[in-house]
Amino acid sequence: MTSRERVLRCVTFAGPDRIPMSLPAPYPNDFCMAGETADPDWKPYRTWEVEDGAQWEDEWHNVWRRLSNTTRGEVVEGALKDWSDLETYEFPRFALPERFAHAAAVFAANPDKYRIGGLPGFPFAIMRYLRKIEEFLADVLLYPNEVKRLQERVVAMLKDCLDQWKAAAADGVMFAEDWGTQERLLVSPWLWEEMFRPGFEALVGHARGLGLHVWMHSCGYIKEIIPSLRDIGITVLQLDQPELSGIDWLRETVGGRVTIWSPVDIQRKLPTGNRELIRASAKEMIEKLGQGGGFIAGHYSDVRSLAVEPEWQEWASEAFAEYGGAGRA
């Protein structure tokens, strides 16, 4: 069974020969991932040094700041500074086929792998950057009509992006959109349903109509919207902290309908440094979520930022391979 066949069987609950995995060598990796390239007409981004860090402008014209010794950053100046600019704001051009040509070539060179194309975001993530997070969370209450109109424009742009991923021969698309803190959603469940679910439904429906699976990463506590994500048709939920919802609850709530892709929980299990606990956690997820499909063994790339020793995650990879039926690649 090829990696692609294995993942397809997993996400359709059709009995793969083993648990699919996205682990570093010497363990198996069943995936080929690619993103779009830069707009050929886009001018170089501005970037400049600031005290204790750096700032730069992305292709949306958002300004980011990163402190020294950190890998990401946060938007400090959104591109859409005033709602009066909503209709004239120009989005990046994600409908250009040439932006997906390199990805198509990568996919063609890896026919036995399951191919995932990266989306530039989903509506909430894109909008929160354009407006800056603290302003956007106020906007959803103060300017709901403007937020809904912006979401409509973002959805239209992302549909063009989905069309290009289909043309590039992706099997699925993935986006990252963090919806929770450690204790609660960023917005109320009611507001999520009222304001943001329609955008999810439009995009997931469009992707499924193209034959693409939709993979969603979200950090933090999102338990209250997981049933809605299941009903909308999200194919795979990538969770780094599955213990926030509970393994048993996930099995009961999404079993047979949504696949969970996860490392050993990065907050409650990996940081313990307890080898037997980490191995037991890997085994539990396989046994409870992965029978006949429904679970993909994952790996967290930046464990140092969690004060986790790489060896501890090596124990998790070893257990995933052992209990998931793979061994080393």
Tab-separated table of C-alpha atoms in Angstrom:
chain	number	residue	atom	x	y	z
A	1	MET	CA	0.000	0.000	0.000
A	2	THR	CA	1.467	3.390	-0.959
A	3	SER	CA	1.522	6.295	1.470
A	4	ARG	CA	-1.183	8.024	-0.558
A	5	GLU	CA	-3.445	4.979	-0.485
A	6	ARG	CA	-2.796	4.615	3.247
A	7	VAL	CA	-3.804	8.188	4.061
A	8	LEU	CA	-6.841	8.043	1.787
A	9	ARG	CA	-8.004	4.896	3.557
A	10	CYS	CA	-7.369	6.499	6.922
A	11	VAL	CA	-9.385	9.663	6.304
A	12	THR	CA	-12.260	7.690	4.765
A	13	PHE	CA	-12.188	5.087	7.560
A	14	ALA	CA	-11.541	2.300	5.073
A	15	GLY	CA	-8.897	0.381	7.015
A	16	PRO	CA	-5.305	1.396	6.168
A	17	ASP	CA	-2.571	-1.207	6.583
A	18	ARG	CA	-1.073	0.865	9.410
A	19	ILE	CA	-1.422	4.247	11.080
A	20	PRO	CA	-0.327	7.063	8.700
A	21	MET	CA	2.541	9.091	10.133
A	22	SER	CA	4.278	12.423	9.671
A	23	LEU	CA	7.428	11.648	11.612
A	24	PRO	CA	11.099	12.585	11.040
A	25	ALA	CA	13.616	10.046	9.778
A	26	PRO	CA	14.238	7.261	10.539
A	27	TYR	CA	10.480	6.919	11.048
A	28	PRO	CA	7.862	7.049	8.266
A	29	ASN	CA	6.440	10.176	6.664
A	30	ASP	CA	3.477	9.537	4.376
A	31	PHE	CA	3.054	13.128	3.212
A	32	CYS	CA	4.249	15.558	0.571
A	33	MET	CA	3.458	19.171	1.451
A	34	ALA	CA	3.871	22.289	-0.656
A	35	GLY	CA	2.923	25.952	-0.658
A	36	GLU	CA	2.463	28.581	-3.317
A	37	THR	CA	5.390	30.696	-4.477
A	38	ALA	CA	5.555	34.489	-4.447
A	39	ASP	CA	3.619	36.619	-6.902
A	40	PRO	CA	6.104	37.250	-9.747
A	41	ASP	CA	5.092	40.918	-9.836
A	42	TRP	CA	5.334	41.433	-6.088
A	43	LYS	CA	8.040	43.859	-4.992
A	44	PRO	CA	10.398	42.737	-2.209
A	45	TYR	CA	8.903	43.042	1.250
A	46	ARG	CA	10.106	45.828	3.463
A	47	THR	CA	12.108	44.618	6.414
A	48	TRP	CA	13.947	46.590	9.021
A	49	GLU	CA	15.663	46.094	12.335
A	50	VAL	CA	14.138	47.447	15.529
A	51	GLU	CA	15.301	47.350	19.112
A	52	ASP	CA	15.415	43.754	20.339
A	53	GLY	CA	13.970	42.250	17.157
A	54	ALA	CA	12.844	42.921	13.602
A	55	GLN	CA	9.831	44.180	11.657
A	56	TRP	CA	8.717	43.334	8.146
A	57	GLU	CA	5.822	43.815	5.753
A	58	ASP	CA	4.060	40.807	4.235
A	59	GLU	CA	2.374	40.631	0.841
A	60	TRP	CA	-0.922	41.669	2.406
A	61	HIS	CA	0.855	44.867	3.615
A	62	ASN	CA	0.509	43.864	7.262
A	63	VAL	CA	3.505	44.864	9.396
A	64	TRP	CA	4.867	42.173	11.704
A	65	ARG	CA	7.230	42.392	14.637
A	66	ARG	CA	9.340	39.585	16.002
A	67	LEU	CA	11.361	39.747	19.202
A	68	SER	CA	14.876	38.376	19.206
A	69	ASN	CA	15.188	34.616	19.691
A	70	THR	CA	11.592	33.881	18.625
A	71	THR	CA	10.531	32.114	15.451
A	72	ARG	CA	7.302	33.898	14.519
A	73	GLY	CA	5.902	37.230	15.576
A	74	GLU	CA	2.638	39.153	15.591
A	75	VAL	CA	1.022	41.813	13.457
A	76	VAL	CA	1.578	45.269	14.946
A	77	GLU	CA	-0.010	47.189	12.081
A	78	GLY	CA	-2.835	45.748	10.013
A	79	ALA	CA	-3.145	46.608	6.326
A	80	LEU	CA	-6.846	47.451	6.574
A	81	LYS	CA	-6.581	50.405	8.898
A	82	ASP	CA	-10.063	51.802	8.320
A	83	TRP	CA	-13.305	50.111	7.281
A	84	SER	CA	-13.793	52.830	4.682
A	85	ASP	CA	-11.009	51.105	2.706
A	86	LEU	CA	-12.800	47.752	2.654
A	87	GLU	CA	-13.974	47.757	-0.961
A	88	THR	CA	-10.775	49.181	-2.447
A	89	TYR	CA	-8.317	46.997	-0.569
A	90	GLU	CA	-6.490	44.696	-3.014
A	91	PHE	CA	-5.862	41.119	-1.911
A	92	PRO	CA	-2.767	39.185	-2.951
A	93	ARG	CA	-3.259	37.345	-6.222
A	94	PHE	CA	-3.803	33.709	-5.290
A	95	ALA	CA	-5.591	32.908	-8.559
A	96	LEU	CA	-2.324	33.005	-10.538
A	97	PRO	CA	-1.499	29.504	-11.859
A	98	GLU	CA	2.222	30.310	-11.894
A	99	ARG	CA	2.194	30.600	-8.099
A	100	PHE	CA	1.312	26.890	-7.932
A	101	ALA	CA	3.578	25.574	-10.695
A	102	HIS	CA	6.438	24.622	-8.355
A	103	ALA	CA	4.032	22.812	-6.011
A	104	ALA	CA	2.550	20.916	-8.952
A	105	ALA	CA	6.046	19.790	-9.924
A	106	VAL	CA	6.794	18.672	-6.357
A	107	PHE	CA	3.546	16.714	-6.247
A	108	ALA	CA	4.246	15.109	-9.625
A	109	ALA	CA	7.643	13.982	-8.338
A	110	ASN	CA	6.016	12.297	-5.323
A	111	PRO	CA	3.093	10.297	-6.750
A	112	ASP	CA	3.132	7.755	-3.925
A	113	LYS	CA	2.736	10.365	-1.180
A	114	TYR	CA	-0.474	12.041	-0.007
A	115	ARG	CA	-0.222	15.624	-1.301
A	116	ILE	CA	-1.253	18.601	0.835
A	117	GLY	CA	-1.368	22.181	-0.424
A	118	GLY	CA	-1.061	24.978	2.102
A	119	LEU	CA	-3.689	27.712	2.194
A	120	PRO	CA	-2.651	31.276	3.123
A	121	GLY	CA	-5.144	31.110	5.989
A	122	PHE	CA	-8.873	30.873	6.533
A	123	PRO	CA	-11.189	33.866	6.986
A	124	PHE	CA	-10.684	34.481	10.708
A	125	ALA	CA	-6.887	34.279	10.578
A	126	ILE	CA	-6.662	36.477	7.495
A	127	MET	CA	-9.089	39.074	8.861
A	128	ARG	CA	-7.488	39.257	12.275
A	129	TYR	CA	-4.151	40.067	10.671
A	130	LEU	CA	-5.617	42.655	8.315
A	131	ARG	CA	-7.230	44.489	11.227
A	132	LYS	CA	-4.843	43.446	14.061
A	133	ILE	CA	-6.188	40.987	16.588
A	134	GLU	CA	-7.272	43.329	19.400
A	135	GLU	CA	-9.115	45.614	16.995
A	136	PHE	CA	-10.692	42.733	15.123
A	137	LEU	CA	-12.164	41.154	18.256
A	138	ALA	CA	-13.882	44.494	18.906
A	139	ASP	CA	-14.924	44.744	15.252
A	140	VAL	CA	-17.007	41.576	15.419
A	141	LEU	CA	-19.257	43.352	17.918
A	142	LEU	CA	-19.024	46.954	16.733
A	143	TYR	CA	-18.897	46.455	12.954
A	144	PRO	CA	-20.550	43.088	12.218
A	145	ASN	CA	-21.744	44.069	8.744
A	146	GLU	CA	-18.255	45.159	7.716
A	147	VAL	CA	-16.760	41.955	9.120
A	148	LYS	CA	-19.263	39.869	7.171
A	149	ARG	CA	-18.492	41.764	3.966
A	150	LEU	CA	-14.758	41.320	4.495
A	151	GLN	CA	-15.332	37.624	5.077
A	152	GLU	CA	-17.239	37.375	1.783
A	153	ARG	CA	-14.267	38.867	-0.061
A	154	VAL	CA	-11.815	36.566	1.718
A	155	VAL	CA	-13.958	33.525	0.910
A	156	ALA	CA	-14.049	34.474	-2.778
A	157	MET	CA	-10.250	34.819	-2.819
A	158	LEU	CA	-9.754	31.463	-1.089
A	159	LYS	CA	-12.080	29.718	-3.526
A	160	ASP	CA	-9.719	30.829	-6.302
A	161	CYS	CA	-6.849	29.385	-4.266
A	162	LEU	CA	-8.699	26.075	-3.867
A	163	ASP	CA	-9.239	25.925	-7.627
A	164	GLN	CA	-5.503	26.301	-8.154
A	165	TRP	CA	-4.685	23.529	-5.671
A	166	LYS	CA	-7.062	21.219	-7.490
A	167	ALA	CA	-5.313	22.041	-10.764
A	168	ALA	CA	-1.946	21.329	-9.093
A	169	ALA	CA	-3.171	17.803	-8.198
A	170	ALA	CA	-3.320	18.223	-4.431
A	171	ASP	CA	-5.252	15.563	-2.519
A	172	GLY	CA	-6.088	17.952	0.283
A	173	VAL	CA	-5.543	21.489	1.523
A	174	MET	CA	-4.531	22.633	4.979
A	175	PHE	CA	-4.973	25.847	6.882
A	176	ALA	CA	-3.989	27.012	10.365
A	177	GLU	CA	-6.459	29.025	12.363
A	178	ASP	CA	-6.086	29.252	16.132
A	179	TRP	CA	-9.457	29.571	17.828
A	180	GLY	CA	-8.729	29.014	21.487
A	181	THR	CA	-6.748	29.979	24.541
A	182	GLN	CA	-5.899	27.263	27.038
A	183	GLU	CA	-9.287	27.669	28.703
A	184	ARG	CA	-11.841	28.959	26.178
A	185	LEU	CA	-12.649	30.039	22.645
A	186	LEU	CA	-11.564	33.466	21.443
A	187	VAL	CA	-15.233	34.253	20.748
A	188	SER	CA	-18.431	32.807	22.161
A	189	PRO	CA	-19.738	29.590	20.568
A	190	TRP	CA	-22.868	31.508	19.535
A	191	LEU	CA	-20.812	34.178	17.763
A	192	TRP	CA	-18.716	31.527	16.040
A	193	GLU	CA	-21.879	29.894	14.690
A	194	GLU	CA	-23.498	33.181	13.685
A	195	MET	CA	-20.559	35.018	12.151
A	196	PHE	CA	-17.845	32.548	11.159
A	197	ARG	CA	-19.508	29.217	10.431
A	198	PRO	CA	-20.958	30.460	7.103
A	199	GLY	CA	-17.440	31.121	5.773
A	200	PHE	CA	-16.309	27.652	6.834
A	201	GLU	CA	-19.323	26.051	5.160
A	202	ALA	CA	-18.767	27.934	1.913
A	203	LEU	CA	-15.085	27.026	1.684
A	204	VAL	CA	-15.331	23.426	2.858
A	205	GLY	CA	-18.260	22.885	0.515
A	206	HIS	CA	-16.267	24.322	-2.397
A	207	ALA	CA	-13.232	22.163	-1.560
A	208	ARG	CA	-15.283	18.989	-1.264
A	209	GLY	CA	-16.961	19.812	-4.557
A	210	LEU	CA	-13.488	19.816	-6.115
A	211	GLY	CA	-12.644	16.495	-4.487
A	212	LEU	CA	-10.229	18.036	-1.979
A	213	HIS	CA	-10.021	17.055	1.675
A	214	VAL	CA	-9.808	19.932	4.168
A	215	TRP	CA	-7.228	19.736	6.968
A	216	MET	CA	-7.468	22.224	9.838
A	217	HIS	CA	-4.879	23.057	12.477
A	218	SER	CA	-6.069	24.893	15.563
A	219	CYS	CA	-4.305	25.481	18.872
A	220	GLY	CA	-5.912	25.765	22.269
A	221	TYR	CA	-9.346	24.849	23.571
A	222	ILE	CA	-11.807	24.385	20.695
A	223	LYS	CA	-13.952	21.605	22.143
A	224	GLU	CA	-17.165	23.621	21.844
A	225	ILE	CA	-16.919	24.003	18.061
A	226	ILE	CA	-15.568	20.559	17.164
A	227	PRO	CA	-19.098	19.140	16.640
A	228	SER	CA	-19.784	21.972	14.170
A	229	LEU	CA	-16.475	21.375	12.371
A	230	ARG	CA	-17.450	17.713	12.095
A	231	ASP	CA	-20.862	18.562	10.658
A	232	ILE	CA	-19.429	21.120	8.220
A	233	GLY	CA	-17.179	18.433	6.754
A	234	ILE	CA	-13.658	19.107	7.983
A	235	THR	CA	-11.718	15.965	7.055
A	236	VAL	CA	-8.781	16.184	9.466
A	237	LEU	CA	-8.268	18.141	12.669
A	238	GLN	CA	-4.631	18.707	13.530
A	239	LEU	CA	-4.496	19.156	17.303
A	240	ASP	CA	-1.308	19.612	19.288
A	241	GLN	CA	-3.243	19.414	22.563
A	242	PRO	CA	-5.856	16.670	22.190
A	243	GLU	CA	-6.041	16.300	25.970
A	244	LEU	CA	-7.857	19.664	26.170
A	245	SER	CA	-10.876	17.912	24.670
A	246	GLY	CA	-10.097	14.431	25.954
A	247	ILE	CA	-9.239	11.344	23.919
A	248	ASP	CA	-12.424	9.531	24.908
A	249	TRP	CA	-14.560	12.577	24.070
A	250	LEU	CA	-12.888	12.907	20.659
A	251	ARG	CA	-13.561	9.246	19.925
A	252	GLU	CA	-17.216	9.574	20.887
A	253	THR	CA	-17.727	12.902	19.088
A	254	VAL	CA	-15.837	12.568	15.801
A	255	GLY	CA	-15.083	8.859	15.536
A	256	GLY	CA	-15.841	7.582	12.055
A	257	ARG	CA	-16.241	11.098	10.651
A	258	VAL	CA	-13.161	13.238	11.366
A	259	THR	CA	-9.549	12.087	11.522
A	260	ILE	CA	-7.342	13.425	14.317
A	261	TRP	CA	-3.712	14.222	13.462
A	262	SER	CA	-1.670	14.811	16.582
A	263	PRO	CA	1.631	14.396	18.372
A	264	VAL	CA	1.633	13.306	21.977
A	265	ASP	CA	0.024	16.254	23.785
A	266	ILE	CA	2.597	19.065	23.848
A	267	GLN	CA	1.424	20.623	27.114
A	268	ARG	CA	0.248	17.780	29.335
A	269	LYS	CA	2.311	14.766	28.294
A	270	LEU	CA	5.517	15.573	26.364
A	271	PRO	CA	6.823	18.134	28.910
A	272	THR	CA	6.689	15.559	31.729
A	273	GLY	CA	9.802	13.820	30.433
A	274	ASN	CA	8.211	10.591	31.653
A	275	ARG	CA	9.074	7.969	29.050
A	276	GLU	CA	6.424	5.466	30.055
A	277	LEU	CA	3.694	8.128	30.231
A	278	ILE	CA	4.637	9.460	26.789
A	279	ARG	CA	4.660	5.984	25.264
A	280	ALA	CA	1.336	5.130	26.918
A	281	SER	CA	-0.204	8.311	25.528
A	282	ALA	CA	0.887	7.423	21.979
A	283	LYS	CA	-0.540	3.936	22.374
A	284	GLU	CA	-3.830	5.269	23.776
A	285	MET	CA	-4.420	7.581	20.812
A	286	ILE	CA	-3.759	4.789	18.328
A	287	GLU	CA	-6.025	2.341	20.138
A	288	LYS	CA	-8.890	4.755	20.756
A	289	LEU	CA	-8.797	6.945	17.642
A	290	GLY	CA	-7.098	4.863	14.978
A	291	GLN	CA	-8.997	1.630	14.577
A	292	GLY	CA	-9.896	1.284	10.898
A	293	GLY	CA	-8.773	4.854	10.247
A	294	GLY	CA	-9.231	8.118	12.093
A	295	PHE	CA	-5.776	8.842	13.530
A	296	ILE	CA	-2.494	10.137	12.092
A	297	ALA	CA	0.633	10.160	14.248
A	298	GLY	CA	2.224	13.596	14.330
A	299	HIS	CA	5.403	15.330	15.412
A	300	TYR	CA	5.897	18.806	16.900
A	301	SER	CA	8.738	20.568	15.120
A	302	ASP	CA	9.765	23.125	17.767
A	303	VAL	CA	9.858	21.243	21.064
A	304	ARG	CA	12.717	23.397	22.367
A	305	SER	CA	10.267	26.297	22.660
A	306	LEU	CA	8.223	24.099	25.015
A	307	ALA	CA	11.188	23.237	27.231
A	308	VAL	CA	10.874	19.689	25.887
A	309	GLU	CA	14.020	17.702	25.183
A	310	PRO	CA	14.135	16.237	21.657
A	311	GLU	CA	14.732	12.803	23.203
A	312	TRP	CA	11.316	12.937	24.839
A	313	GLN	CA	9.615	13.353	21.479
A	314	GLU	CA	11.850	10.619	20.086
A	315	TRP	CA	10.168	8.335	22.618
A	316	ALA	CA	6.791	9.363	21.200
A	317	SER	CA	7.886	8.722	17.599
A	318	GLU	CA	9.284	5.351	18.587
A	319	ALA	CA	5.995	4.411	20.276
A	320	PHE	CA	3.880	5.625	17.351
A	321	ALA	CA	5.935	3.506	14.965
A	322	GLU	CA	5.890	0.464	17.250
A	323	TYR	CA	2.194	0.491	18.156
A	324	GLY	CA	1.101	1.887	14.779
A	325	GLY	CA	2.585	-1.014	12.859
A	326	ALA	CA	5.452	0.696	11.054
A	327	GLY	CA	8.840	0.336	12.683
A	328	ARG	CA	11.550	2.552	11.182
A	329	ALA	CA	11.504	3.707	7.568
